[in-house]
PDB file of C-alpha atoms in Angstrom:
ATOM      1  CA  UNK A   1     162.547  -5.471 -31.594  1.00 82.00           C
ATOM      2  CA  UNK A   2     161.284  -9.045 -31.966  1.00 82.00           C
ATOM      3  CA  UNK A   3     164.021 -12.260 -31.593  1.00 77.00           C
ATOM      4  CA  UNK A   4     162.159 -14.967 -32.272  1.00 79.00           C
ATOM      5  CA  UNK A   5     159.315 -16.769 -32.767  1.00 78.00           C
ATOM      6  CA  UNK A   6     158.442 -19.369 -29.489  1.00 75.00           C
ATOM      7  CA  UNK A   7     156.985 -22.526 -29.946  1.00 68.00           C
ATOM      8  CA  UNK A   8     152.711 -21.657 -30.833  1.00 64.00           C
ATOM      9  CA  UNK A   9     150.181 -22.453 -29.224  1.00 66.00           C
ATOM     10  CA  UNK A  10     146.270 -23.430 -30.450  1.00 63.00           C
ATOM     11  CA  UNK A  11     145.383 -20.244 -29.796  1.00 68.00           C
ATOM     12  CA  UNK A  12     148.378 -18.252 -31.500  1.00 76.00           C
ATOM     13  CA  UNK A  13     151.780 -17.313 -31.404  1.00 84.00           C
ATOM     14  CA  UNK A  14     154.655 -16.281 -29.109  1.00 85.00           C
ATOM     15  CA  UNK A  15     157.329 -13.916 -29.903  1.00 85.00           C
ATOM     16  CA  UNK A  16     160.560 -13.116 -27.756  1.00 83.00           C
ATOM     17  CA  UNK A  17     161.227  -9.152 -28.044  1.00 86.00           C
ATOM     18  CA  UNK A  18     163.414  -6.951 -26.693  1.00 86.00           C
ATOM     19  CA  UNK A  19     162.875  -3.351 -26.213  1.00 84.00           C
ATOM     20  CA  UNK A  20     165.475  -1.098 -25.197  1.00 78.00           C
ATOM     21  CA  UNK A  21     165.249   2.034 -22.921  1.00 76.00           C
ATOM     22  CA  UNK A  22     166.671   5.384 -22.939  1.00 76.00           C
ATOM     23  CA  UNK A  23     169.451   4.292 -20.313  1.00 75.00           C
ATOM     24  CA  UNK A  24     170.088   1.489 -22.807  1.00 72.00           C
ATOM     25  CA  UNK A  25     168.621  -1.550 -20.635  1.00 70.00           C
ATOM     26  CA  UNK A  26     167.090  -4.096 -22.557  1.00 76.00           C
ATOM     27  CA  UNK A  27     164.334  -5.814 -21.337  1.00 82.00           C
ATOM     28  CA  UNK A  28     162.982  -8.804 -22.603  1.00 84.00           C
ATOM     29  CA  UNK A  29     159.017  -9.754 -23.221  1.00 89.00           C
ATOM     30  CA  UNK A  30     156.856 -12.620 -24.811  1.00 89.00           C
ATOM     31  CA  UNK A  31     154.100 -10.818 -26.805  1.00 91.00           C
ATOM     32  CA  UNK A  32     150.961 -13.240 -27.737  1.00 90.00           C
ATOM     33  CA  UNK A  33     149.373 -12.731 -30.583  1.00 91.00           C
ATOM     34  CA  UNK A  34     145.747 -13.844 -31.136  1.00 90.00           C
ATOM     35  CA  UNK A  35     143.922 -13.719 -34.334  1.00 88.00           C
ATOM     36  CA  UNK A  36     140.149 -12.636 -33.929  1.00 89.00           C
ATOM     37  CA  UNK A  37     137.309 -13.052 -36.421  1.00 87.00           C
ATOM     38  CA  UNK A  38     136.617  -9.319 -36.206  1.00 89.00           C
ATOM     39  CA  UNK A  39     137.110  -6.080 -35.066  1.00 92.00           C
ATOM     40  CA  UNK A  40     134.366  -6.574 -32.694  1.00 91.00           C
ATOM     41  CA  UNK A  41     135.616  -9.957 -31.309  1.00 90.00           C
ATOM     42  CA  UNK A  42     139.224  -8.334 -30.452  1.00 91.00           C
ATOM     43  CA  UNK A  43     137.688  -5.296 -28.641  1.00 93.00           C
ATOM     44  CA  UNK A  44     135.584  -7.054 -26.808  1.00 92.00           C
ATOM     45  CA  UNK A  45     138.536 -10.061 -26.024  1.00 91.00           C
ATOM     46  CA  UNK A  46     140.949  -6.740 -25.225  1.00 93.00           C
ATOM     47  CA  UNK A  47     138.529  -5.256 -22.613  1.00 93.00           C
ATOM     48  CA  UNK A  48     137.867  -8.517 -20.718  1.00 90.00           C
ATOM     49  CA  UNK A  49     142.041  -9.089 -20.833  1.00 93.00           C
ATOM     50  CA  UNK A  50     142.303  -5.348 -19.421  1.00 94.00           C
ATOM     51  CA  UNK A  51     142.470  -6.896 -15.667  1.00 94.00           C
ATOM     52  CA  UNK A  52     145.417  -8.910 -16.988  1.00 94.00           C
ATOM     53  CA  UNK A  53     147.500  -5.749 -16.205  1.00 95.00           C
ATOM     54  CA  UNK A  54     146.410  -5.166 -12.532  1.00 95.00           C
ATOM     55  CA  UNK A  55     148.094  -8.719 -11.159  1.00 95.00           C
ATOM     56  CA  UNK A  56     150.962  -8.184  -8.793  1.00 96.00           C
ATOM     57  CA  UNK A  57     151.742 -11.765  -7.324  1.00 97.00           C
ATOM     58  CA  UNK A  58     155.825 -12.936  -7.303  1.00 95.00           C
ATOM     59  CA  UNK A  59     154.232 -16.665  -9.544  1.00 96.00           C
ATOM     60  CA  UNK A  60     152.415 -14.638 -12.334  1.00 96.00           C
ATOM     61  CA  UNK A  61     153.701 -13.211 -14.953  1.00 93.00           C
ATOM     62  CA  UNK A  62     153.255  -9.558 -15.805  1.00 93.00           C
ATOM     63  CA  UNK A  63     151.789  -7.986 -17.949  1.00 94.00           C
ATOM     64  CA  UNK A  64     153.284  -4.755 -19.802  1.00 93.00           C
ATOM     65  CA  UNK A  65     150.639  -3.935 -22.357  1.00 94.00           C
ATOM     66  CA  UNK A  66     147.522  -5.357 -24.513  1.00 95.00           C
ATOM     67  CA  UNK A  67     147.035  -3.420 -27.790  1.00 94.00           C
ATOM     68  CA  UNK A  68     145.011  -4.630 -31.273  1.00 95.00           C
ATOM     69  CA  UNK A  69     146.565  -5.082 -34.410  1.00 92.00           C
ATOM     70  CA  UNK A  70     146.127  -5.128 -37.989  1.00 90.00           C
ATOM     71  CA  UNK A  71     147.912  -8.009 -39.662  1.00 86.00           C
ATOM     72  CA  UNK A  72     147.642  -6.834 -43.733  1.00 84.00           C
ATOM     73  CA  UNK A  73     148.620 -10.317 -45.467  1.00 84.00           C
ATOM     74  CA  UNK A  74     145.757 -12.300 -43.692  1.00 80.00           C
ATOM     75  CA  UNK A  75     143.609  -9.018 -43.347  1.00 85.00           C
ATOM     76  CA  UNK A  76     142.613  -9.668 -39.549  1.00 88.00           C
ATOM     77  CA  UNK A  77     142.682  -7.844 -36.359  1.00 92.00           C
ATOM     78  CA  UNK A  78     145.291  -9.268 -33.423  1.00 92.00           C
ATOM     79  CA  UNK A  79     144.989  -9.061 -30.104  1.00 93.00           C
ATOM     80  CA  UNK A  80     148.163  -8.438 -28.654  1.00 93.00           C
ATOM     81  CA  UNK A  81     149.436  -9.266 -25.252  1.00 93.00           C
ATOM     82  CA  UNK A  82     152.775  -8.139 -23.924  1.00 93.00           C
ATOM     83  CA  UNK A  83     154.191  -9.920 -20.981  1.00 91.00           C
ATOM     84  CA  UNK A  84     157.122 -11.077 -19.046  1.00 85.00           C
ATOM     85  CA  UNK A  85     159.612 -13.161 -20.483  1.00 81.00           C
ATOM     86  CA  UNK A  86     162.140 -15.584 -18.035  1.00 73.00           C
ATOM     87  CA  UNK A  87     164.044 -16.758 -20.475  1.00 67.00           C
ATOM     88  CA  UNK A  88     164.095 -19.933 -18.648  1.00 80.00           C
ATOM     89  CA  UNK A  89     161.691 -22.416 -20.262  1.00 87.00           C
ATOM     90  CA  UNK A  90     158.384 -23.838 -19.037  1.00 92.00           C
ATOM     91  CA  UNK A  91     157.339 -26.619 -17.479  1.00 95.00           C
ATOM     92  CA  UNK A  92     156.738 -28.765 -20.372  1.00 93.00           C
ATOM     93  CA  UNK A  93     160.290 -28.855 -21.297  1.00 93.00           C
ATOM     94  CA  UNK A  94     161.441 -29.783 -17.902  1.00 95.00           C
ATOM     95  CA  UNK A  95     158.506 -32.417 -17.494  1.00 95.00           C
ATOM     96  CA  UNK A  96     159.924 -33.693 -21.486  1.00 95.00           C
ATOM     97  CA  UNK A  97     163.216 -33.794 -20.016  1.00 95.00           C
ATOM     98  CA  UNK A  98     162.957 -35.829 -17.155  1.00 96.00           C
ATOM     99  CA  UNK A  99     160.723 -38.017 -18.667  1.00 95.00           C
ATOM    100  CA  UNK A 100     163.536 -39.179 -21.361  1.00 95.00           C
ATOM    101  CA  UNK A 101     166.036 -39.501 -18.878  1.00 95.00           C
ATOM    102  CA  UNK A 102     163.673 -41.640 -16.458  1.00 94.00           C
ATOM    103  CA  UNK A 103     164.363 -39.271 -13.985  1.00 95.00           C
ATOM    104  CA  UNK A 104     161.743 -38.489 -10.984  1.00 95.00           C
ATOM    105  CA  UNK A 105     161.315 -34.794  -9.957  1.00 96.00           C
ATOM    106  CA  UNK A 106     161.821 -34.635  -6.620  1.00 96.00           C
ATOM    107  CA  UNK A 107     159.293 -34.205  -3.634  1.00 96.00           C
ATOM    108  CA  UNK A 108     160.801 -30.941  -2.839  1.00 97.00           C
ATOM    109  CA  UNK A 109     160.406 -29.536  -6.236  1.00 97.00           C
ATOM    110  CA  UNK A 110     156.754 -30.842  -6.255  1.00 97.00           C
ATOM    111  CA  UNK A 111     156.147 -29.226  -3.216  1.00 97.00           C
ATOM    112  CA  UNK A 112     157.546 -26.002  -4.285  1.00 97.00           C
ATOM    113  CA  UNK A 113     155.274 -26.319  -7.349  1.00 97.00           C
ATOM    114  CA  UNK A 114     152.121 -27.182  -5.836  1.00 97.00           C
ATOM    115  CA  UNK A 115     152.256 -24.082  -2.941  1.00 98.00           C
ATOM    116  CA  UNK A 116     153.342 -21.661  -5.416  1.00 98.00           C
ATOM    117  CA  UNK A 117     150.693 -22.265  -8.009  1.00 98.00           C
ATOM    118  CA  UNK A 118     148.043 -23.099  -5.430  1.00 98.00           C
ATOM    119  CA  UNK A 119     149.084 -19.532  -3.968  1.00 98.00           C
ATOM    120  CA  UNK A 120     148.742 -17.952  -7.071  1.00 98.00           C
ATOM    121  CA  UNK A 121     145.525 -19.574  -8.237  1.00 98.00           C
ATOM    122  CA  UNK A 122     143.760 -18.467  -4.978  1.00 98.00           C
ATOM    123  CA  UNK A 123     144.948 -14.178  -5.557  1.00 98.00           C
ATOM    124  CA  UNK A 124     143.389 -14.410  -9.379  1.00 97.00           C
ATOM    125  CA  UNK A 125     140.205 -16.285  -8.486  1.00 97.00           C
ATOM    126  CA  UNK A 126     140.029 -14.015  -5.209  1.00 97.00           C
ATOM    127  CA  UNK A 127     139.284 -11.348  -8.144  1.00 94.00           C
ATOM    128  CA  UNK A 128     137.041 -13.462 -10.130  1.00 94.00           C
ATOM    129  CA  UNK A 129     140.101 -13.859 -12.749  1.00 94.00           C
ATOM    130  CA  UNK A 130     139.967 -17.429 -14.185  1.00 93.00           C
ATOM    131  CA  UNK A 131     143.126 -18.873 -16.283  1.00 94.00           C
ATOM    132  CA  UNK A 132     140.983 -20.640 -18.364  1.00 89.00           C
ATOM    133  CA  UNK A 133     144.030 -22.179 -20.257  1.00 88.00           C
ATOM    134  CA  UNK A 134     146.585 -23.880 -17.428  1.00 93.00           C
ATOM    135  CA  UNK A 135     148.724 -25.974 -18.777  1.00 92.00           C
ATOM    136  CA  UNK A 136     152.490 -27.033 -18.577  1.00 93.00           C
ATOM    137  CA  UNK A 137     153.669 -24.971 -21.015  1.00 90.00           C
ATOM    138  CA  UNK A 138     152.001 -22.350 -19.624  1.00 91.00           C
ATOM    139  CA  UNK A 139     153.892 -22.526 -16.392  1.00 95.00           C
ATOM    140  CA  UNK A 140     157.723 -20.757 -16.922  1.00 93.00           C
ATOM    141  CA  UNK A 141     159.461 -22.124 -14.811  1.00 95.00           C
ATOM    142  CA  UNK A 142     162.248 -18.760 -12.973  1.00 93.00           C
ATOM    143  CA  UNK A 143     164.515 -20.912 -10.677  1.00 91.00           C
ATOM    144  CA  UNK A 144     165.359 -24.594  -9.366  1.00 90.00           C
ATOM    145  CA  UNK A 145     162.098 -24.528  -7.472  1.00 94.00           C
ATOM    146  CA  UNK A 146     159.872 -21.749  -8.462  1.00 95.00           C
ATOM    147  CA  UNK A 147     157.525 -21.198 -10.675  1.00 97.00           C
ATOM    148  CA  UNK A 148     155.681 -18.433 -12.500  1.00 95.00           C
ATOM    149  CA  UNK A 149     151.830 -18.514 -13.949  1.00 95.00           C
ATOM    150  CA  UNK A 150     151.523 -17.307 -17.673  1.00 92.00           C
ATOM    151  CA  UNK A 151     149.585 -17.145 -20.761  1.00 88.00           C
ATOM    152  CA  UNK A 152     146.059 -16.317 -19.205  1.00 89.00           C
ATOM    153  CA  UNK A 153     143.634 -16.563 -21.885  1.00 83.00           C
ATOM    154  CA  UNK A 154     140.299 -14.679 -22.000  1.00 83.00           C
ATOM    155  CA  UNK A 155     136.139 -15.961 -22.350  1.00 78.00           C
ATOM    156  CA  UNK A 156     136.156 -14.289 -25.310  1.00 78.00           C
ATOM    157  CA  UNK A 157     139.073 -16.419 -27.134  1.00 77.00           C
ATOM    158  CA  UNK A 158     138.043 -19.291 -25.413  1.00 73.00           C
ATOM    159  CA  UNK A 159     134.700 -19.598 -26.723  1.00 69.00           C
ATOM    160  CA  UNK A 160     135.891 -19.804 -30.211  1.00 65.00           C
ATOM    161  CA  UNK A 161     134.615 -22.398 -31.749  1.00 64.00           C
ATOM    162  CA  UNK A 162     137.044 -22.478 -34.559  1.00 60.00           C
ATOM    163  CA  UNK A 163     139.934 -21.924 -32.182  1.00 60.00           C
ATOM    164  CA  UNK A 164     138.472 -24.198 -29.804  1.00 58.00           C
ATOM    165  CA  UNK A 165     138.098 -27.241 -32.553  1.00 62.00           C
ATOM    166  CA  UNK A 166     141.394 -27.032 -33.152  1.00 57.00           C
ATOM    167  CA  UNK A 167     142.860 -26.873 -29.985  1.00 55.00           C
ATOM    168  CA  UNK A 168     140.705 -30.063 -28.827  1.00 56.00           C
ATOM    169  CA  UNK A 169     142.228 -31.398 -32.004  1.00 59.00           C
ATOM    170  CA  UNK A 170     145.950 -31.352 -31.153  1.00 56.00           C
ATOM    171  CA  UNK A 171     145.436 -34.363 -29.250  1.00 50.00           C
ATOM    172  CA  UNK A 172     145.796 -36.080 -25.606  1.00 48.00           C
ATOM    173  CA  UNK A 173     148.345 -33.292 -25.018  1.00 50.00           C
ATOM    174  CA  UNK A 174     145.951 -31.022 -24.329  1.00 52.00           C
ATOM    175  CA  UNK A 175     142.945 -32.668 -23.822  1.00 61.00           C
ATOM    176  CA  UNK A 176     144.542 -34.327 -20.824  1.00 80.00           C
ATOM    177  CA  UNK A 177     144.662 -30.942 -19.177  1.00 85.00           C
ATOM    178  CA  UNK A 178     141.046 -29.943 -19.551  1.00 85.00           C
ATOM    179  CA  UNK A 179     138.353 -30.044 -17.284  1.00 88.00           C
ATOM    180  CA  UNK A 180     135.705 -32.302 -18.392  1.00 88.00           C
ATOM    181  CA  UNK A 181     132.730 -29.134 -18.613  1.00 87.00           C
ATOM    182  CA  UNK A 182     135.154 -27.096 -20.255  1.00 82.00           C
ATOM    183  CA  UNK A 183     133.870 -28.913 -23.200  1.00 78.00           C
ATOM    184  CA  UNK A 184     131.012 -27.174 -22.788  1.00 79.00           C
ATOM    185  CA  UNK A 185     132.600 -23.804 -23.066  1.00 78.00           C
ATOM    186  CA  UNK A 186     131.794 -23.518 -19.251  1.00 82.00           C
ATOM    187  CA  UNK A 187     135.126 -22.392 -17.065  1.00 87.00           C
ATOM    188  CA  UNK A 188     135.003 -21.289 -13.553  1.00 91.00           C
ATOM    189  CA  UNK A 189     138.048 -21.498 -10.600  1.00 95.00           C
ATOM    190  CA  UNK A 190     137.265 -25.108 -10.373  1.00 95.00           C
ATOM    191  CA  UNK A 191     138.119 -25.817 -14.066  1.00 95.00           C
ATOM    192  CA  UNK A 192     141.322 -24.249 -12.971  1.00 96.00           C
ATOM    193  CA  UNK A 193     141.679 -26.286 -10.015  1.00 97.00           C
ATOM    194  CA  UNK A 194     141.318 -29.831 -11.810  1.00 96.00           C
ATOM    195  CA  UNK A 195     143.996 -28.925 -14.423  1.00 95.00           C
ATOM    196  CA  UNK A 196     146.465 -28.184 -12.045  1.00 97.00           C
ATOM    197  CA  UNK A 197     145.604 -31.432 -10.749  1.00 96.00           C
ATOM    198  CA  UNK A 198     146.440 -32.616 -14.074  1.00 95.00           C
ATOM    199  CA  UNK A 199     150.255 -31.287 -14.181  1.00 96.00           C
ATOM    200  CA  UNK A 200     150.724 -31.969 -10.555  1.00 96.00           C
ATOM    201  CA  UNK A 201     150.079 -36.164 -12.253  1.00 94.00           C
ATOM    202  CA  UNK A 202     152.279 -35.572 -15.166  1.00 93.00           C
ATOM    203  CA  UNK A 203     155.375 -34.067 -12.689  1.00 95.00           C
ATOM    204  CA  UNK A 204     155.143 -37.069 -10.535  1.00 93.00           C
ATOM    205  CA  UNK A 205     154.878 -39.481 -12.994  1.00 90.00           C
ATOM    206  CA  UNK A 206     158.194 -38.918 -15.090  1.00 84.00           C
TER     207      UNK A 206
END
């Protein structure tokens, strides 16, 4: 059952869904929804998102399930990607919110932050998994100091032209997150490591 939609993103949208079990738990999810160009595009963008579902590290997200979609009113395939949902925010929000108040977030925080995602970074790219798309609000944040990975995106998506155009588009937000040869459509574990450079700037500079 699908609650909302969550704020989109360049690349598509977010919706907050609940399914509920036989016991009658309800469990919450984010499922991503990606328009392709074709058929072609979203099989070959579902394959390469297949490893999505193996990660097992307490600052990623998990993944559920990745299933393609017909969407009848703008007669495309969707790539689908169901994940886990913290119902907490993400780091943009909390960055937004200090940042009006002119409040700094603290060293311990930052510290938190920095080992968590460093620690997580280093058990995707020891499988040759790159995020490709790091950025605060792809960071949920689960706690007072912790922090969970999300939103991976895939070569496929990211090579988009059309997608990509518009994403570069949207301004210094998320330009300023982007490794410069990304530009290039080239994206390796380095690419990952300069953009978390990037948010570790824009936490300590509230």
């Amino acid at each position: 059952q699908v609650l909302e939609q969550l704020q989109p993103g360049a690349l598509g949208t977010m919706l907050a869904a609940q399914l509920k079990t036989h016991e009658g738990v309800q469990k919450k999810y984010a499922i991503k929804q990606v328009e392709c160009i074709d058929q072609h595009q979203a099989n070959v963008a579902l394959k390469e998102a297949v490893d999505l579902l193996k990660l097992r590290h307490s600052h990623i997200c998990t993944y559920k399930e990745l299933f393609v979609t017909w969407n009848n009113e703008v007669s495309s395939p969707f790539l689908c990607l169901v994940m886990q949902h913290s119902g907490q925010g993400d780091l943009s929000a909390l960055i937004e919110e200090k940042r009006q108040k002119s409040e700094k977030i603290t060293d311990m925080v930052v510290q938190k932050f920095l080992g968590q995602m460093v620690d997580a970074l280093f058990y995707i790219h020891k499988q040759n998994i790159w995020h490709r798309n790091l950025k605060p609000s792809n960071i949920l944040v689960t706690g007072a100091a912790s922090f969970m990975l999300s939103d991976f995106s895939t070569e496929t998506l990211m090579k988009d032209e059309l997608k990509w155009r518009m994403r570069v588009e949207e301004g210094r937000y998320f330009k300023s997150w982007m490794a410069p040869e990304t530009f290039g459509f080239s994206f390796t574990d380095k690419s990952d490591i300069w953009s978390l450079g990037c948010v570790l700037l824009d936490m300590m500079s509230c």
